[in-house]
Coordinates of C-alpha atoms in Angstrom, one line a residue:
M1 CA 0.0 0.0 0.0
I2 CA 2.8 2.4 0.9
H3 CA 4.6 1.7 -2.3
K4 CA 1.4 2.3 -4.3
I5 CA 0.9 5.7 -2.6
I6 CA 4.5 6.7 -3.3
L7 CA 4.0 5.9 -7.0
T8 CA 0.6 7.7 -7.1
L9 CA 2.2 10.8 -5.6
G10 CA 5.0 10.6 -8.2
I11 CA 7.7 10.5 -5.5
Y12 CA 11.0 9.6 -7.2
K13 CA 13.6 11.1 -4.9
N14 CA 14.3 9.8 -1.4
R15 CA 11.9 6.9 -1.8
E16 CA 13.4 5.1 1.2
E17 CA 12.8 8.0 3.5
F18 CA 9.3 8.4 2.3
Y19 CA 8.7 4.7 2.7
Q20 CA 9.8 5.0 6.4
T21 CA 7.5 8.0 6.8
G22 CA 4.7 5.8 5.4
L23 CA 5.5 3.0 7.8
I24 CA 5.4 5.4 10.7
A25 CA 2.1 6.8 9.4
L26 CA 0.7 3.2 9.1
W27 CA 1.7 2.6 12.7
Q28 CA 0.0 5.9 13.8
A29 CA -3.1 4.9 11.7
A30 CA -3.3 1.6 13.6
E31 CA -3.1 3.4 16.9
R32 CA -5.9 5.9 16.0
Y33 CA -8.2 3.6 14.1
D34 CA -11.8 3.5 15.1
Q35 CA -13.9 0.6 13.7
E36 CA -17.0 2.8 13.5
R37 CA -15.4 5.0 10.9
G38 CA -15.2 2.3 8.3
P39 CA -12.7 -0.3 7.1
F40 CA -9.1 0.0 8.3
S41 CA -7.6 -0.1 4.8
S42 CA -9.4 3.0 3.7
F43 CA -8.5 4.9 6.9
A44 CA -4.9 3.8 6.6
Y45 CA -4.6 4.7 3.0
S46 CA -5.9 8.2 3.6
Y47 CA -3.8 8.7 6.7
I48 CA -0.6 7.5 5.0
K49 CA -1.2 9.6 1.9
G50 CA -1.8 12.7 4.0
H51 CA 1.4 12.2 5.9
L52 CA 3.4 11.6 2.7
Q53 CA 1.9 14.8 1.1
T54 CA 2.8 16.8 4.2
E55 CA 6.4 15.4 4.1
M56 CA 6.6 16.2 0.3
T57 CA 5.6 19.8 1.1
K58 CA 8.3 20.1 3.7
T59 CA 10.9 18.5 1.4
N60 CA 10.0 20.8 -1.5
K61 CA 10.2 23.9 0.7
Y62 CA 13.6 22.9 2.0
D63 CA 14.8 22.1 -1.6
E64 CA 13.6 25.5 -2.8
H65 CA 15.7 27.3 -0.1
Y66 CA 18.8 25.2 0.1
V67 CA 21.0 23.8 -2.7
A68 CA 23.5 21.1 -2.2
V69 CA 26.8 21.9 -3.9
D70 CA 29.3 19.2 -4.9
D71 CA 33.1 19.7 -4.6
E72 CA 33.6 20.5 -8.3
S73 CA 30.9 23.2 -8.3
W74 CA 32.7 25.2 -5.5
D75 CA 35.4 25.9 -8.1
I76 CA 33.0 27.8 -10.4
I77 CA 31.2 29.8 -7.6
P78 CA 32.6 33.3 -7.5
D79 CA 34.3 34.3 -4.2
S80 CA 31.8 36.3 -2.2
A81 CA 34.6 37.9 -0.3
C82 CA 35.5 40.2 -3.1
R83 CA 37.0 43.6 -2.3
L84 CA 34.7 46.6 -2.5
P85 CA 35.7 49.6 -4.6
F86 CA 35.7 51.7 -1.3
E87 CA 36.6 51.2 2.3
W88 CA 33.8 51.2 4.9
A89 CA 35.4 54.2 6.6
D90 CA 34.8 56.2 3.4
L91 CA 31.0 55.9 3.6
D92 CA 29.4 59.2 4.6
C93 CA 27.2 57.9 7.4
E94 CA 27.1 61.2 9.4
G95 CA 23.6 61.8 10.9
L96 CA 22.5 58.1 10.7
T97 CA 21.4 56.4 13.9
E98 CA 23.1 53.1 14.9
K99 CA 20.1 51.1 13.6
E100 CA 20.1 53.0 10.3
K101 CA 23.9 52.2 9.9
K102 CA 23.1 48.6 10.7
W103 CA 20.6 48.5 7.9
L104 CA 23.1 50.1 5.5
V105 CA 25.8 47.6 6.4
Y106 CA 23.5 44.6 6.2
T107 CA 22.0 45.7 2.9
V108 CA 25.0 47.1 1.0
I109 CA 27.9 45.0 2.4
H110 CA 26.2 41.7 3.1
G111 CA 23.3 41.9 0.7
L112 CA 20.7 40.8 3.2
S113 CA 16.9 41.3 2.8
V114 CA 14.7 43.1 5.3
K115 CA 13.4 39.7 6.5
E116 CA 16.9 38.4 7.0
I117 CA 18.0 41.5 8.9
A118 CA 14.9 41.4 11.1
T119 CA 15.7 37.7 11.9
L120 CA 19.4 38.5 12.6
E121 CA 18.6 41.5 14.9
K122 CA 15.5 39.8 16.5
V123 CA 13.1 42.7 15.6
S124 CA 10.1 42.9 13.4
Q125 CA 10.3 43.5 9.6
S126 CA 8.5 46.8 10.2
A127 CA 11.2 48.0 12.5
V128 CA 13.8 47.2 9.8
K129 CA 11.7 49.0 7.2
L130 CA 11.7 52.1 9.5
W131 CA 15.5 51.9 9.7
R132 CA 15.6 51.7 5.9
S133 CA 13.3 54.6 5.4
G134 CA 15.2 56.8 7.9
A135 CA 18.5 56.0 6.2
R136 CA 17.2 56.5 2.7
N137 CA 15.7 59.9 3.6
K138 CA 18.9 61.0 5.2
L139 CA 21.2 59.8 2.4
K140 CA 19.1 61.2 -0.5
G141 CA 21.1 63.6 -2.6
R142 CA 24.3 62.8 -0.7
N143 CA 27.4 61.5 -2.3
L144 CA 27.6 58.2 -0.3
V145 CA 31.3 57.8 -0.7
S146 CA 33.2 61.0 0.3
H147 CA 36.2 59.9 -1.7
M148 CA 37.3 56.7 -3.3
H149 CA 40.7 55.2 -3.2
N150 CA 41.9 54.0 -6.6

């Protein structure tokens, strides 16, 4: 039954893991089965299928966010520690609050999103958006880099 559900759902990667998930779901179905709800096979089928679909969703979300890189691929990935065309001390941050400076560093230097900054700083996304708004307003029309070293 578990193999049939795996085939029906079109699962082709990590079949052994999904089979184990199916076995656990079968065991849970046996624990929760109530004879008044109908035949066990129908209950177990639905229970297992539901658990496998939930596991598929988790796996797909994980796969969308994380990529496994093999040893050969590391050679073609550009070095993210490249040198910037200016030094951090050259940035004109006068008048910015510490939080606005944090937003600037996280965004410009590290390339982080509002959500990532909020998570890192343990604040709401709205707070980070306020930092961004304040920094942008203060930096408008300014030459961000007072002088560049060539």
